[in-house]
Protein backbone atom coordinates (compact mmCIF):
# COMPACT_ATOMS: atom_id res chain seq x y z
CA UNK A 1 0.00 0.00 0.00
CA UNK A 2 1.28 3.46 -1.01
CA UNK A 3 0.57 5.99 1.74
CA UNK A 4 1.14 9.74 1.66
CA UNK A 5 1.52 11.35 5.10
CA UNK A 6 1.34 15.14 5.01
CA UNK A 7 3.13 16.68 8.00
CA UNK A 8 4.95 13.37 8.38
CA UNK A 9 8.11 14.88 9.87
CA UNK A 10 6.14 16.20 12.85
CA UNK A 11 5.36 14.67 16.22
CA UNK A 12 2.38 12.46 15.32
CA UNK A 13 3.24 12.03 11.63
CA UNK A 14 6.72 10.64 12.26
CA UNK A 15 5.30 7.98 14.61
CA UNK A 16 2.66 7.09 12.01
CA UNK A 17 5.41 6.70 9.39
CA UNK A 18 7.44 4.38 11.66
CA UNK A 19 4.37 2.23 12.30
CA UNK A 20 3.32 2.01 8.63
CA UNK A 21 6.82 0.95 7.61
CA UNK A 22 6.58 -1.91 10.11
CA UNK A 23 3.16 -2.79 8.60
CA UNK A 24 4.89 -3.12 5.21
CA UNK A 25 3.53 0.07 3.59
CA UNK A 26 5.43 2.25 1.16
CA UNK A 27 5.51 5.60 2.97
CA UNK A 28 5.75 9.03 1.34
CA UNK A 29 6.11 12.04 3.63
CA UNK A 30 5.31 15.57 2.48
CA UNK A 31 6.46 18.22 4.95
CA UNK A 32 7.69 21.79 4.58
CA UNK A 33 9.59 21.76 7.91
CA UNK A 34 7.63 24.76 9.09
CA UNK A 35 9.44 26.89 11.66
CA UNK A 36 6.82 26.32 14.40
CA UNK A 37 9.73 24.42 16.01
CA UNK A 38 13.21 23.48 14.94
CA UNK A 39 14.07 21.70 11.73
CA UNK A 40 16.64 19.74 13.80
CA UNK A 41 13.91 18.22 15.99
CA UNK A 42 11.90 17.23 12.91
CA UNK A 43 14.98 15.67 11.29
CA UNK A 44 15.57 13.72 14.52
CA UNK A 45 11.93 12.55 14.37
CA UNK A 46 12.48 10.92 10.98
CA UNK A 47 16.09 9.88 11.45
CA UNK A 48 15.31 6.17 11.93
CA UNK A 49 12.96 6.01 8.90
CA UNK A 50 15.14 7.90 6.44
CA UNK A 51 17.32 4.90 5.63
CA UNK A 52 14.38 2.57 5.09
CA UNK A 53 14.04 1.61 1.41
CA UNK A 54 10.22 2.04 1.53
CA UNK A 55 10.46 5.59 2.96
CA UNK A 56 10.43 8.68 0.73
CA UNK A 57 10.73 12.24 2.00
CA UNK A 58 9.38 15.08 -0.15
CA UNK A 59 10.05 18.56 1.16
CA UNK A 60 7.14 20.75 0.04
CA UNK A 61 4.03 22.69 0.94
CA UNK A 62 0.42 21.45 0.86
CA UNK A 63 -0.62 24.89 -0.45
CA UNK A 64 1.52 24.47 -3.59
CA UNK A 65 -0.93 23.01 -6.11
CA UNK A 66 1.75 22.47 -8.79
CA UNK A 67 4.06 20.59 -6.46
CA UNK A 68 1.15 18.48 -5.23
CA UNK A 69 0.12 17.66 -8.80
CA UNK A 70 3.69 16.60 -9.65
CA UNK A 71 3.81 14.37 -6.59
CA UNK A 72 0.43 12.75 -7.29
CA UNK A 73 1.33 12.28 -10.96
CA UNK A 74 4.52 10.47 -9.99
CA UNK A 75 3.16 8.16 -7.27
CA UNK A 76 -0.09 6.15 -7.18
CA UNK A 77 -1.20 6.83 -3.60
CA UNK A 78 -3.79 4.45 -2.16
CA UNK A 79 -4.50 6.60 0.86
CA UNK A 80 -3.53 10.01 2.27
CA UNK A 81 -3.08 10.71 5.98
CA UNK A 82 -3.40 14.48 6.29
CA UNK A 83 -1.61 15.78 9.38
CA UNK A 84 0.16 18.87 7.98
CA UNK A 85 -1.14 21.93 9.80
CA UNK A 86 -0.21 24.81 11.98
CA UNK A 87 -1.10 23.31 15.37
CA UNK A 88 -1.65 24.87 18.80
CA UNK A 89 -4.30 27.18 20.19
CA UNK A 90 -2.17 29.98 21.62
CA UNK A 91 -0.08 30.66 18.49
CA UNK A 92 -3.29 30.74 16.44
CA UNK A 93 -4.45 33.76 18.44
CA UNK A 94 -1.27 35.57 17.31
CA UNK A 95 -1.34 34.42 13.67
CA UNK A 96 -4.93 33.68 12.66
CA UNK A 97 -4.34 34.40 8.95
CA UNK A 98 -1.46 31.95 8.71
CA UNK A 99 -3.62 29.27 10.36
CA UNK A 100 -6.43 29.91 7.90
CA UNK A 101 -4.03 29.76 4.98
CA UNK A 102 -2.32 26.47 5.90
CA UNK A 103 -5.13 24.62 7.66
CA UNK A 104 -8.05 25.60 5.44
CA UNK A 105 -6.57 26.59 2.06
CA UNK A 106 -3.91 23.87 2.29
CA UNK A 107 -6.54 21.24 3.09
CA UNK A 108 -8.70 22.42 0.20
CA UNK A 109 -5.72 22.24 -2.21
CA UNK A 110 -4.93 18.72 -1.06
CA UNK A 111 -8.55 17.56 -1.42
CA UNK A 112 -8.76 19.10 -4.86
CA UNK A 113 -5.57 17.33 -5.95
CA UNK A 114 -6.89 14.01 -4.63
CA UNK A 115 -10.06 14.51 -6.66
CA UNK A 116 -8.06 15.44 -9.80
CA UNK A 117 -5.88 12.34 -9.55
CA UNK A 118 -8.60 9.93 -8.41
CA UNK A 119 -7.14 9.18 -4.97
CA UNK A 120 -10.13 7.83 -3.01
CA UNK A 121 -9.14 7.58 0.65
CA UNK A 122 -8.19 10.19 3.26
CA UNK A 123 -7.68 10.30 7.02
CA UNK A 124 -7.91 13.87 8.31
CA UNK A 125 -6.19 14.87 11.58
CA UNK A 126 -8.84 16.90 13.34
CA UNK A 127 -8.93 17.98 16.95
CA UNK A 128 -10.97 17.84 20.15
CA UNK A 129 -10.76 21.63 20.08
CA UNK A 130 -13.71 21.68 17.62
CA UNK A 131 -15.99 20.91 20.60
CA UNK A 132 -14.90 24.14 22.31
CA UNK A 133 -16.51 24.71 25.70
CA UNK A 134 -19.26 22.19 25.09
CA UNK A 135 -21.31 21.57 28.24
CA UNK A 136 -22.06 17.90 27.45
CA UNK A 137 -19.43 15.47 28.78
CA UNK A 138 -18.01 13.10 27.66
CA UNK A 139 -17.76 14.65 24.20
CA UNK A 140 -19.62 12.73 21.47
CA UNK A 141 -18.97 12.93 17.75
CA UNK A 142 -22.63 13.46 16.86
CA UNK A 143 -22.93 16.48 19.17
CA UNK A 144 -24.68 19.41 17.53
CA UNK A 145 -23.12 21.66 20.16
CA UNK A 146 -19.73 22.59 18.69
CA UNK A 147 -18.40 25.90 20.00
CA UNK A 148 -14.82 26.37 18.70
CA UNK A 149 -13.25 29.23 20.68
CA UNK A 150 -9.88 29.77 18.94
CA UNK A 151 -8.74 30.40 15.36
CA UNK A 152 -7.04 26.98 15.43
CA UNK A 153 -10.25 25.22 16.47
CA UNK A 154 -12.17 27.06 13.76
CA UNK A 155 -9.71 25.93 11.08
CA UNK A 156 -10.10 22.29 12.18
CA UNK A 157 -13.89 22.63 12.17
CA UNK A 158 -13.72 24.10 8.67
CA UNK A 159 -11.32 21.32 7.60
CA UNK A 160 -13.92 18.73 8.65
CA UNK A 161 -16.58 20.56 6.64
CA UNK A 162 -14.32 20.60 3.57
CA UNK A 163 -13.79 16.86 4.01
CA UNK A 164 -17.54 16.25 4.26
CA UNK A 165 -18.06 18.29 1.09
CA UNK A 166 -15.42 16.43 -0.94
CA UNK A 167 -16.70 13.11 0.31
CA UNK A 168 -20.32 13.84 -0.57
CA UNK A 169 -19.65 15.64 -3.87
CA UNK A 170 -16.79 13.57 -5.26
CA UNK A 171 -17.13 10.23 -3.49
CA UNK A 172 -13.81 10.34 -1.64
CA UNK A 173 -13.90 8.11 1.45
CA UNK A 174 -12.85 10.30 4.39
CA UNK A 175 -12.50 9.68 8.10
CA UNK A 176 -11.88 12.67 10.36
CA UNK A 177 -10.21 11.76 13.63
CA UNK A 178 -10.55 14.21 16.53
CA UNK A 179 -7.35 13.74 18.51
CA UNK A 180 -7.43 14.56 22.24
CA UNK A 181 -4.14 16.14 23.48
CA UNK A 182 -1.44 13.79 22.21
CA UNK A 183 1.74 13.35 24.25
CA UNK A 184 4.81 11.13 24.22
CA UNK A 185 8.33 11.06 22.75
CA UNK A 186 8.87 13.70 20.00
CA UNK A 187 6.09 15.91 21.36
CA UNK A 188 6.04 19.51 20.11
CA UNK A 189 7.96 21.79 22.45
CA UNK A 190 5.11 24.31 22.63
CA UNK A 191 2.80 21.77 24.29
CA UNK A 192 2.02 21.91 28.01
CA UNK A 193 3.20 18.39 28.93
CA UNK A 194 6.58 18.99 27.27
CA UNK A 195 7.00 22.33 29.04
CA UNK A 196 5.84 21.03 32.43
CA UNK A 197 8.08 17.94 32.34
CA UNK A 198 11.11 19.96 31.25
CA UNK A 199 10.49 22.54 33.99
CA UNK A 200 10.11 19.85 36.69
CA UNK A 201 13.18 17.94 35.52
CA UNK A 202 15.28 21.14 35.53
CA UNK A 203 13.67 22.42 38.77
CA UNK A 204 12.44 25.60 37.06
CA UNK A 205 9.10 27.20 37.97
CA UNK A 206 6.23 26.26 35.67
CA UNK A 207 3.23 28.44 34.86
CA UNK A 208 -0.26 26.97 35.12
CA UNK A 209 -3.10 28.87 33.49
CA UNK A 210 -6.57 28.66 35.00
CA UNK A 211 -7.85 26.62 37.91
CA UNK A 212 -9.84 23.44 37.70
CA UNK A 213 -9.14 22.57 34.08
CA UNK A 214 -8.99 18.96 32.92
CA UNK A 215 -7.97 17.12 29.76
CA UNK A 216 -8.16 13.78 28.04
CA UNK A 217 -4.44 13.04 27.44
CA UNK A 218 -3.67 10.44 24.76
CA UNK A 219 -0.37 8.64 24.39
CA UNK A 220 0.98 8.95 20.86
CA UNK A 221 1.07 5.16 20.25
CA UNK A 222 -2.69 5.09 20.88
CA UNK A 223 -3.18 7.95 18.41
CA UNK A 224 -1.15 5.95 15.86
CA UNK A 225 -3.27 2.86 16.55
CA UNK A 226 -6.40 4.95 15.86
CA UNK A 227 -4.98 6.31 12.61
CA UNK A 228 -3.81 2.94 11.28
CA UNK A 229 -7.09 1.20 12.15
CA UNK A 230 -9.07 4.04 10.55
CA UNK A 231 -6.85 3.83 7.46
CA UNK A 232 -7.79 0.16 6.95
CA UNK A 233 -11.52 0.82 7.40
CA UNK A 234 -12.12 4.20 5.75
CA UNK A 235 -15.46 4.12 3.94
CA UNK A 236 -17.88 6.96 3.20
CA UNK A 237 -17.65 9.95 5.54
CA UNK A 238 -17.19 9.56 9.29
CA UNK A 239 -15.86 11.38 12.34
CA UNK A 240 -14.38 9.61 15.37
CA UNK A 241 -12.83 10.65 18.68
CA UNK A 242 -9.34 9.34 19.37
CA UNK A 243 -8.60 9.83 23.07
CA UNK A 244 -7.78 7.90 26.23
CA UNK A 245 -11.35 8.04 27.53
CA UNK A 246 -10.05 9.42 30.87
CA UNK A 247 -10.44 12.96 32.17
CA UNK A 248 -7.37 14.09 34.14
CA UNK A 249 -7.30 17.25 36.25
CA UNK A 250 -4.30 19.56 36.06
CA UNK A 251 -3.50 18.67 39.69
CA UNK A 252 -3.53 14.91 38.87
CA UNK A 253 -1.30 15.53 35.85
CA UNK A 254 1.30 17.42 37.89
CA UNK A 255 1.21 14.87 40.72
CA UNK A 256 1.81 12.05 38.22
CA UNK A 257 4.70 14.00 36.67
CA UNK A 258 6.21 14.51 40.15
CA UNK A 259 5.99 10.77 40.82
CA UNK A 260 7.52 9.85 37.45
CA UNK A 261 10.41 12.32 37.72
CA UNK A 262 10.80 11.98 41.48
CA UNK A 263 10.97 15.79 41.67
CA UNK A 264 8.67 18.47 43.09
CA UNK A 265 6.96 20.96 40.75
CA UNK A 266 7.43 24.67 41.45
CA UNK A 267 4.08 26.08 40.35
CA UNK A 268 3.19 29.64 39.39
CA UNK A 269 -0.57 30.00 39.17
CA UNK A 270 -1.78 32.34 36.43
CA UNK A 271 -5.29 33.35 35.27
CA UNK A 272 -7.16 31.63 32.42
CA UNK A 273 -5.94 32.30 28.88
CA UNK A 274 -8.28 33.08 26.01
CA UNK A 275 -8.69 30.18 23.56
CA UNK A 276 -8.05 27.42 26.12
CA UNK A 277 -11.10 25.25 26.82
CA UNK A 278 -11.81 24.21 30.42
CA UNK A 279 -12.38 20.48 29.92
CA UNK A 280 -11.98 17.74 27.33
CA UNK A 281 -13.06 14.12 27.70
CA UNK A 282 -13.56 11.76 24.76
CA UNK A 283 -16.52 9.44 24.45
CA UNK A 284 -14.98 6.42 22.69
CA UNK A 285 -18.12 4.37 22.05
CA UNK A 286 -18.05 4.96 18.29
CA UNK A 287 -14.31 4.57 17.72
CA UNK A 288 -14.26 1.36 19.78
CA UNK A 289 -17.25 -0.10 17.92
CA UNK A 290 -16.46 0.99 14.36
CA UNK A 291 -12.65 1.13 14.34
CA UNK A 292 -11.86 -1.48 17.00
CA UNK A 293 -9.85 1.32 18.65
CA UNK A 294 -8.63 0.52 22.17
CA UNK A 295 -6.23 2.87 23.97
CA UNK A 296 -3.77 0.90 26.08
CA UNK A 297 -1.24 3.29 27.66
CA UNK A 298 -1.88 4.67 31.15
CA UNK A 299 -0.93 8.26 31.96
CA UNK A 300 1.93 7.22 34.26
CA UNK A 301 3.41 4.77 31.73
CA UNK A 302 3.12 7.34 28.96
CA UNK A 303 4.68 10.11 31.04
CA UNK A 304 7.49 7.74 32.04
CA UNK A 305 8.25 7.06 28.35
CA UNK A 306 8.17 10.77 27.62
CA UNK A 307 10.44 11.63 30.57
CA UNK A 308 12.88 8.91 29.43
CA UNK A 309 12.89 10.43 25.94
CA UNK A 310 13.58 13.92 27.33
CA UNK A 311 16.46 12.53 29.43
CA UNK A 312 17.95 10.66 26.49
CA UNK A 313 17.80 13.83 24.41
CA UNK A 314 19.61 15.88 27.03
CA UNK A 315 22.23 13.15 27.48
CA UNK A 316 22.69 13.11 23.70
CA UNK A 317 22.92 16.94 23.59
CA UNK A 318 25.47 16.96 26.43
CA UNK A 319 27.56 14.28 24.76
CA UNK A 320 27.61 16.09 21.44
CA UNK A 321 28.52 19.31 23.25
CA UNK A 322 31.40 17.62 25.06
CA UNK A 323 32.44 15.77 21.89
N1 LIG B 1 -0.52 17.06 19.05
C1 LIG B 1 -1.79 17.11 19.45
O1 LIG B 1 -2.12 17.00 20.65
C2 LIG B 1 -2.90 17.27 18.44
C3 LIG B 1 -4.23 17.31 18.91
C4 LIG B 1 -5.24 17.46 17.99
C5 LIG B 1 -4.97 17.55 16.63
N2 LIG B 1 -3.67 17.52 16.21
C6 LIG B 1 -3.42 17.63 14.77
O2 LIG B 1 -2.56 16.57 14.39
C7 LIG B 1 -1.69 17.00 13.35
C8 LIG B 1 -0.23 16.77 13.74
O3 LIG B 1 0.04 17.52 14.92
P1 LIG B 1 1.48 17.48 15.60
O4 LIG B 1 1.29 17.73 17.05
O5 LIG B 1 2.20 16.26 15.16
O6 LIG B 1 2.13 18.78 14.98
P2 LIG B 1 3.58 19.00 14.31
O7 LIG B 1 3.75 20.48 14.19
O8 LIG B 1 4.62 18.25 15.06
O9 LIG B 1 3.40 18.35 12.88
C9 LIG B 1 2.81 19.04 11.80
C10 LIG B 1 3.77 19.00 10.63
O10 LIG B 1 3.17 19.69 9.54
C11 LIG B 1 4.20 20.37 8.84
N3 LIG B 1 3.59 21.48 8.09
C12 LIG B 1 3.10 22.65 8.57
N4 LIG B 1 2.66 23.42 7.57
C13 LIG B 1 2.85 22.71 6.42
C14 LIG B 1 2.60 22.98 5.04
N5 LIG B 1 2.04 24.13 4.66
N6 LIG B 1 2.93 22.04 4.13
C15 LIG B 1 3.51 20.88 4.51
N7 LIG B 1 3.79 20.57 5.81
C16 LIG B 1 3.45 21.48 6.75
C17 LIG B 1 5.15 20.85 9.91
O11 LIG B 1 6.45 21.12 9.42
C18 LIG B 1 5.11 19.69 10.91
O12 LIG B 1 6.19 18.79 10.68
C19 LIG B 1 -2.03 18.47 13.09
O13 LIG B 1 -2.95 18.53 12.05
C20 LIG B 1 -2.68 18.90 14.38
O14 LIG B 1 -3.58 19.97 14.19
C21 LIG B 1 -2.64 17.39 17.08
Coordinates of C-alpha atoms and ligand atoms in Angstrom, one line a residue:
X1 CA 0.0 0.0 0.0
X2 CA 1.3 3.5 -1.0
X3 CA 0.6 6.0 1.7
X4 CA 1.1 9.7 1.7
X5 CA 1.5 11.4 5.1
X6 CA 1.3 15.1 5.0
X7 CA 3.1 16.7 8.0
X8 CA 4.9 13.4 8.4
X9 CA 8.1 14.9 9.9
X10 CA 6.1 16.2 12.8
X11 CA 5.4 14.7 16.2
X12 CA 2.4 12.5 15.3
X13 CA 3.2 12.0 11.6
X14 CA 6.7 10.6 12.3
X15 CA 5.3 8.0 14.6
X16 CA 2.7 7.1 12.0
X17 CA 5.4 6.7 9.4
X18 CA 7.4 4.4 11.7
X19 CA 4.4 2.2 12.3
X20 CA 3.3 2.0 8.6
X21 CA 6.8 0.9 7.6
X22 CA 6.6 -1.9 10.1
X23 CA 3.2 -2.8 8.6
X24 CA 4.9 -3.1 5.2
X25 CA 3.5 0.1 3.6
X26 CA 5.4 2.3 1.2
X27 CA 5.5 5.6 3.0
X28 CA 5.8 9.0 1.3
X29 CA 6.1 12.0 3.6
X30 CA 5.3 15.6 2.5
X31 CA 6.5 18.2 4.9
X32 CA 7.7 21.8 4.6
X33 CA 9.6 21.8 7.9
X34 CA 7.6 24.8 9.1
X35 CA 9.4 26.9 11.7
X36 CA 6.8 26.3 14.4
X37 CA 9.7 24.4 16.0
X38 CA 13.2 23.5 14.9
X39 CA 14.1 21.7 11.7
X40 CA 16.6 19.7 13.8
X41 CA 13.9 18.2 16.0
X42 CA 11.9 17.2 12.9
X43 CA 15.0 15.7 11.3
X44 CA 15.6 13.7 14.5
X45 CA 11.9 12.5 14.4
X46 CA 12.5 10.9 11.0
X47 CA 16.1 9.9 11.5
X48 CA 15.3 6.2 11.9
X49 CA 13.0 6.0 8.9
X50 CA 15.1 7.9 6.4
X51 CA 17.3 4.9 5.6
X52 CA 14.4 2.6 5.1
X53 CA 14.0 1.6 1.4
X54 CA 10.2 2.0 1.5
X55 CA 10.5 5.6 3.0
X56 CA 10.4 8.7 0.7
X57 CA 10.7 12.2 2.0
X58 CA 9.4 15.1 -0.1
X59 CA 10.0 18.6 1.2
X60 CA 7.1 20.8 0.0
X61 CA 4.0 22.7 0.9
X62 CA 0.4 21.4 0.9
X63 CA -0.6 24.9 -0.5
X64 CA 1.5 24.5 -3.6
X65 CA -0.9 23.0 -6.1
X66 CA 1.7 22.5 -8.8
X67 CA 4.1 20.6 -6.5
X68 CA 1.2 18.5 -5.2
X69 CA 0.1 17.7 -8.8
X70 CA 3.7 16.6 -9.7
X71 CA 3.8 14.4 -6.6
X72 CA 0.4 12.7 -7.3
X73 CA 1.3 12.3 -11.0
X74 CA 4.5 10.5 -10.0
X75 CA 3.2 8.2 -7.3
X76 CA -0.1 6.1 -7.2
X77 CA -1.2 6.8 -3.6
X78 CA -3.8 4.4 -2.2
X79 CA -4.5 6.6 0.9
X80 CA -3.5 10.0 2.3
X81 CA -3.1 10.7 6.0
X82 CA -3.4 14.5 6.3
X83 CA -1.6 15.8 9.4
X84 CA 0.2 18.9 8.0
X85 CA -1.1 21.9 9.8
X86 CA -0.2 24.8 12.0
X87 CA -1.1 23.3 15.4
X88 CA -1.7 24.9 18.8
X89 CA -4.3 27.2 20.2
X90 CA -2.2 30.0 21.6
X91 CA -0.1 30.7 18.5
X92 CA -3.3 30.7 16.4
X93 CA -4.4 33.8 18.4
X94 CA -1.3 35.6 17.3
X95 CA -1.3 34.4 13.7
X96 CA -4.9 33.7 12.7
X97 CA -4.3 34.4 8.9
X98 CA -1.5 32.0 8.7
X99 CA -3.6 29.3 10.4
X100 CA -6.4 29.9 7.9
X101 CA -4.0 29.8 5.0
X102 CA -2.3 26.5 5.9
X103 CA -5.1 24.6 7.7
X104 CA -8.0 25.6 5.4
X105 CA -6.6 26.6 2.1
X106 CA -3.9 23.9 2.3
X107 CA -6.5 21.2 3.1
X108 CA -8.7 22.4 0.2
X109 CA -5.7 22.2 -2.2
X110 CA -4.9 18.7 -1.1
X111 CA -8.5 17.6 -1.4
X112 CA -8.8 19.1 -4.9
X113 CA -5.6 17.3 -6.0
X114 CA -6.9 14.0 -4.6
X115 CA -10.1 14.5 -6.7
X116 CA -8.1 15.4 -9.8
X117 CA -5.9 12.3 -9.6
X118 CA -8.6 9.9 -8.4
X119 CA -7.1 9.2 -5.0
X120 CA -10.1 7.8 -3.0
X121 CA -9.1 7.6 0.7
X122 CA -8.2 10.2 3.3
X123 CA -7.7 10.3 7.0
X124 CA -7.9 13.9 8.3
X125 CA -6.2 14.9 11.6
X126 CA -8.8 16.9 13.3
X127 CA -8.9 18.0 16.9
X128 CA -11.0 17.8 20.2
X129 CA -10.8 21.6 20.1
X130 CA -13.7 21.7 17.6
X131 CA -16.0 20.9 20.6
X132 CA -14.9 24.1 22.3
X133 CA -16.5 24.7 25.7
X134 CA -19.3 22.2 25.1
X135 CA -21.3 21.6 28.2
X136 CA -22.1 17.9 27.5
X137 CA -19.4 15.5 28.8
X138 CA -18.0 13.1 27.7
X139 CA -17.8 14.7 24.2
X140 CA -19.6 12.7 21.5
X141 CA -19.0 12.9 17.7
X142 CA -22.6 13.5 16.9
X143 CA -22.9 16.5 19.2
X144 CA -24.7 19.4 17.5
X145 CA -23.1 21.7 20.2
X146 CA -19.7 22.6 18.7
X147 CA -18.4 25.9 20.0
X148 CA -14.8 26.4 18.7
X149 CA -13.3 29.2 20.7
X150 CA -9.9 29.8 18.9
X151 CA -8.7 30.4 15.4
X152 CA -7.0 27.0 15.4
X153 CA -10.3 25.2 16.5
X154 CA -12.2 27.1 13.8
X155 CA -9.7 25.9 11.1
X156 CA -10.1 22.3 12.2
X157 CA -13.9 22.6 12.2
X158 CA -13.7 24.1 8.7
X159 CA -11.3 21.3 7.6
X160 CA -13.9 18.7 8.6
X161 CA -16.6 20.6 6.6
X162 CA -14.3 20.6 3.6
X163 CA -13.8 16.9 4.0
X164 CA -17.5 16.3 4.3
X165 CA -18.1 18.3 1.1
X166 CA -15.4 16.4 -0.9
X167 CA -16.7 13.1 0.3
X168 CA -20.3 13.8 -0.6
X169 CA -19.7 15.6 -3.9
X170 CA -16.8 13.6 -5.3
X171 CA -17.1 10.2 -3.5
X172 CA -13.8 10.3 -1.6
X173 CA -13.9 8.1 1.5
X174 CA -12.9 10.3 4.4
X175 CA -12.5 9.7 8.1
X176 CA -11.9 12.7 10.4
X177 CA -10.2 11.8 13.6
X178 CA -10.6 14.2 16.5
X179 CA -7.3 13.7 18.5
X180 CA -7.4 14.6 22.2
X181 CA -4.1 16.1 23.5
X182 CA -1.4 13.8 22.2
X183 CA 1.7 13.3 24.2
X184 CA 4.8 11.1 24.2
X185 CA 8.3 11.1 22.8
X186 CA 8.9 13.7 20.0
X187 CA 6.1 15.9 21.4
X188 CA 6.0 19.5 20.1
X189 CA 8.0 21.8 22.5
X190 CA 5.1 24.3 22.6
X191 CA 2.8 21.8 24.3
X192 CA 2.0 21.9 28.0
X193 CA 3.2 18.4 28.9
X194 CA 6.6 19.0 27.3
X195 CA 7.0 22.3 29.0
X196 CA 5.8 21.0 32.4
X197 CA 8.1 17.9 32.3
X198 CA 11.1 20.0 31.3
X199 CA 10.5 22.5 34.0
X200 CA 10.1 19.8 36.7
X201 CA 13.2 17.9 35.5
X202 CA 15.3 21.1 35.5
X203 CA 13.7 22.4 38.8
X204 CA 12.4 25.6 37.1
X205 CA 9.1 27.2 38.0
X206 CA 6.2 26.3 35.7
X207 CA 3.2 28.4 34.9
X208 CA -0.3 27.0 35.1
X209 CA -3.1 28.9 33.5
X210 CA -6.6 28.7 35.0
X211 CA -7.9 26.6 37.9
X212 CA -9.8 23.4 37.7
X213 CA -9.1 22.6 34.1
X214 CA -9.0 19.0 32.9
X215 CA -8.0 17.1 29.8
X216 CA -8.2 13.8 28.0
X217 CA -4.4 13.0 27.4
X218 CA -3.7 10.4 24.8
X219 CA -0.4 8.6 24.4
X220 CA 1.0 8.9 20.9
X221 CA 1.1 5.2 20.3
X222 CA -2.7 5.1 20.9
X223 CA -3.2 7.9 18.4
X224 CA -1.2 5.9 15.9
X225 CA -3.3 2.9 16.6
X226 CA -6.4 5.0 15.9
X227 CA -5.0 6.3 12.6
X228 CA -3.8 2.9 11.3
X229 CA -7.1 1.2 12.2
X230 CA -9.1 4.0 10.5
X231 CA -6.8 3.8 7.5
X232 CA -7.8 0.2 7.0
X233 CA -11.5 0.8 7.4
X234 CA -12.1 4.2 5.7
X235 CA -15.5 4.1 3.9
X236 CA -17.9 7.0 3.2
X237 CA -17.7 9.9 5.5
X238 CA -17.2 9.6 9.3
X239 CA -15.9 11.4 12.3
X240 CA -14.4 9.6 15.4
X241 CA -12.8 10.7 18.7
X242 CA -9.3 9.3 19.4
X243 CA -8.6 9.8 23.1
X244 CA -7.8 7.9 26.2
X245 CA -11.4 8.0 27.5
X246 CA -10.1 9.4 30.9
X247 CA -10.4 13.0 32.2
X248 CA -7.4 14.1 34.1
X249 CA -7.3 17.2 36.3
X250 CA -4.3 19.6 36.1
X251 CA -3.5 18.7 39.7
X252 CA -3.5 14.9 38.9
X253 CA -1.3 15.5 35.9
X254 CA 1.3 17.4 37.9
X255 CA 1.2 14.9 40.7
X256 CA 1.8 12.0 38.2
X257 CA 4.7 14.0 36.7
X258 CA 6.2 14.5 40.1
X259 CA 6.0 10.8 40.8
X260 CA 7.5 9.9 37.5
X261 CA 10.4 12.3 37.7
X262 CA 10.8 12.0 41.5
X263 CA 11.0 15.8 41.7
X264 CA 8.7 18.5 43.1
X265 CA 7.0 21.0 40.8
X266 CA 7.4 24.7 41.5
X267 CA 4.1 26.1 40.3
X268 CA 3.2 29.6 39.4
X269 CA -0.6 30.0 39.2
X270 CA -1.8 32.3 36.4
X271 CA -5.3 33.3 35.3
X272 CA -7.2 31.6 32.4
X273 CA -5.9 32.3 28.9
X274 CA -8.3 33.1 26.0
X275 CA -8.7 30.2 23.6
X276 CA -8.1 27.4 26.1
X277 CA -11.1 25.3 26.8
X278 CA -11.8 24.2 30.4
X279 CA -12.4 20.5 29.9
X280 CA -12.0 17.7 27.3
X281 CA -13.1 14.1 27.7
X282 CA -13.6 11.8 24.8
X283 CA -16.5 9.4 24.5
X284 CA -15.0 6.4 22.7
X285 CA -18.1 4.4 22.0
X286 CA -18.1 5.0 18.3
X287 CA -14.3 4.6 17.7
X288 CA -14.3 1.4 19.8
X289 CA -17.3 -0.1 17.9
X290 CA -16.5 1.0 14.4
X291 CA -12.6 1.1 14.3
X292 CA -11.9 -1.5 17.0
X293 CA -9.9 1.3 18.7
X294 CA -8.6 0.5 22.2
X295 CA -6.2 2.9 24.0
X296 CA -3.8 0.9 26.1
X297 CA -1.2 3.3 27.7
X298 CA -1.9 4.7 31.2
X299 CA -0.9 8.3 32.0
X300 CA 1.9 7.2 34.3
X301 CA 3.4 4.8 31.7
X302 CA 3.1 7.3 29.0
X303 CA 4.7 10.1 31.0
X304 CA 7.5 7.7 32.0
X305 CA 8.2 7.1 28.4
X306 CA 8.2 10.8 27.6
X307 CA 10.4 11.6 30.6
X308 CA 12.9 8.9 29.4
X309 CA 12.9 10.4 25.9
X310 CA 13.6 13.9 27.3
X311 CA 16.5 12.5 29.4
X312 CA 18.0 10.7 26.5
X313 CA 17.8 13.8 24.4
X314 CA 19.6 15.9 27.0
X315 CA 22.2 13.2 27.5
X316 CA 22.7 13.1 23.7
X317 CA 22.9 16.9 23.6
X318 CA 25.5 17.0 26.4
X319 CA 27.6 14.3 24.8
X320 CA 27.6 16.1 21.4
X321 CA 28.5 19.3 23.3
X322 CA 31.4 17.6 25.1
X323 CA 32.4 15.8 21.9
Ligands
LIG1 N1 -0.5 17.1 19.0 C1 -1.8 17.1 19.5 O1 -2.1 17.0 20.6 C2 -2.9 17.3 18.4 C3 -4.2 17.3 18.9 C4 -5.2 17.5 18.0 C5 -5.0 17.5 16.6 N2 -3.7 17.5 16.2 C6 -3.4 17.6 14.8 O2 -2.6 16.6 14.4 C7 -1.7 17.0 13.4 C8 -0.2 16.8 13.7 O3 0.0 17.5 14.9 P1 1.5 17.5 15.6 O4 1.3 17.7 17.0 O5 2.2 16.3 15.2 O6 2.1 18.8 15.0 P2 3.6 19.0 14.3 O7 3.8 20.5 14.2 O8 4.6 18.3 15.1 O9 3.4 18.4 12.9 C9 2.8 19.0 11.8 C10 3.8 19.0 10.6 O10 3.2 19.7 9.5 C11 4.2 20.4 8.8 N3 3.6 21.5 8.1 C12 3.1 22.7 8.6 N4 2.7 23.4 7.6 C13 2.8 22.7 6.4 C14 2.6 23.0 5.0 N5 2.0 24.1 4.7 N6 2.9 22.0 4.1 C15 3.5 20.9 4.5 N7 3.8 20.6 5.8 C16 3.4 21.5 6.7 C17 5.2 20.9 9.9 O11 6.4 21.1 9.4 C18 5.1 19.7 10.9 O12 6.2 18.8 10.7 C19 -2.0 18.5 13.1 O13 -3.0 18.5 12.0 C20 -2.7 18.9 14.4 O14 -3.6 20.0 14.2 C21 -2.6 17.4 17.1

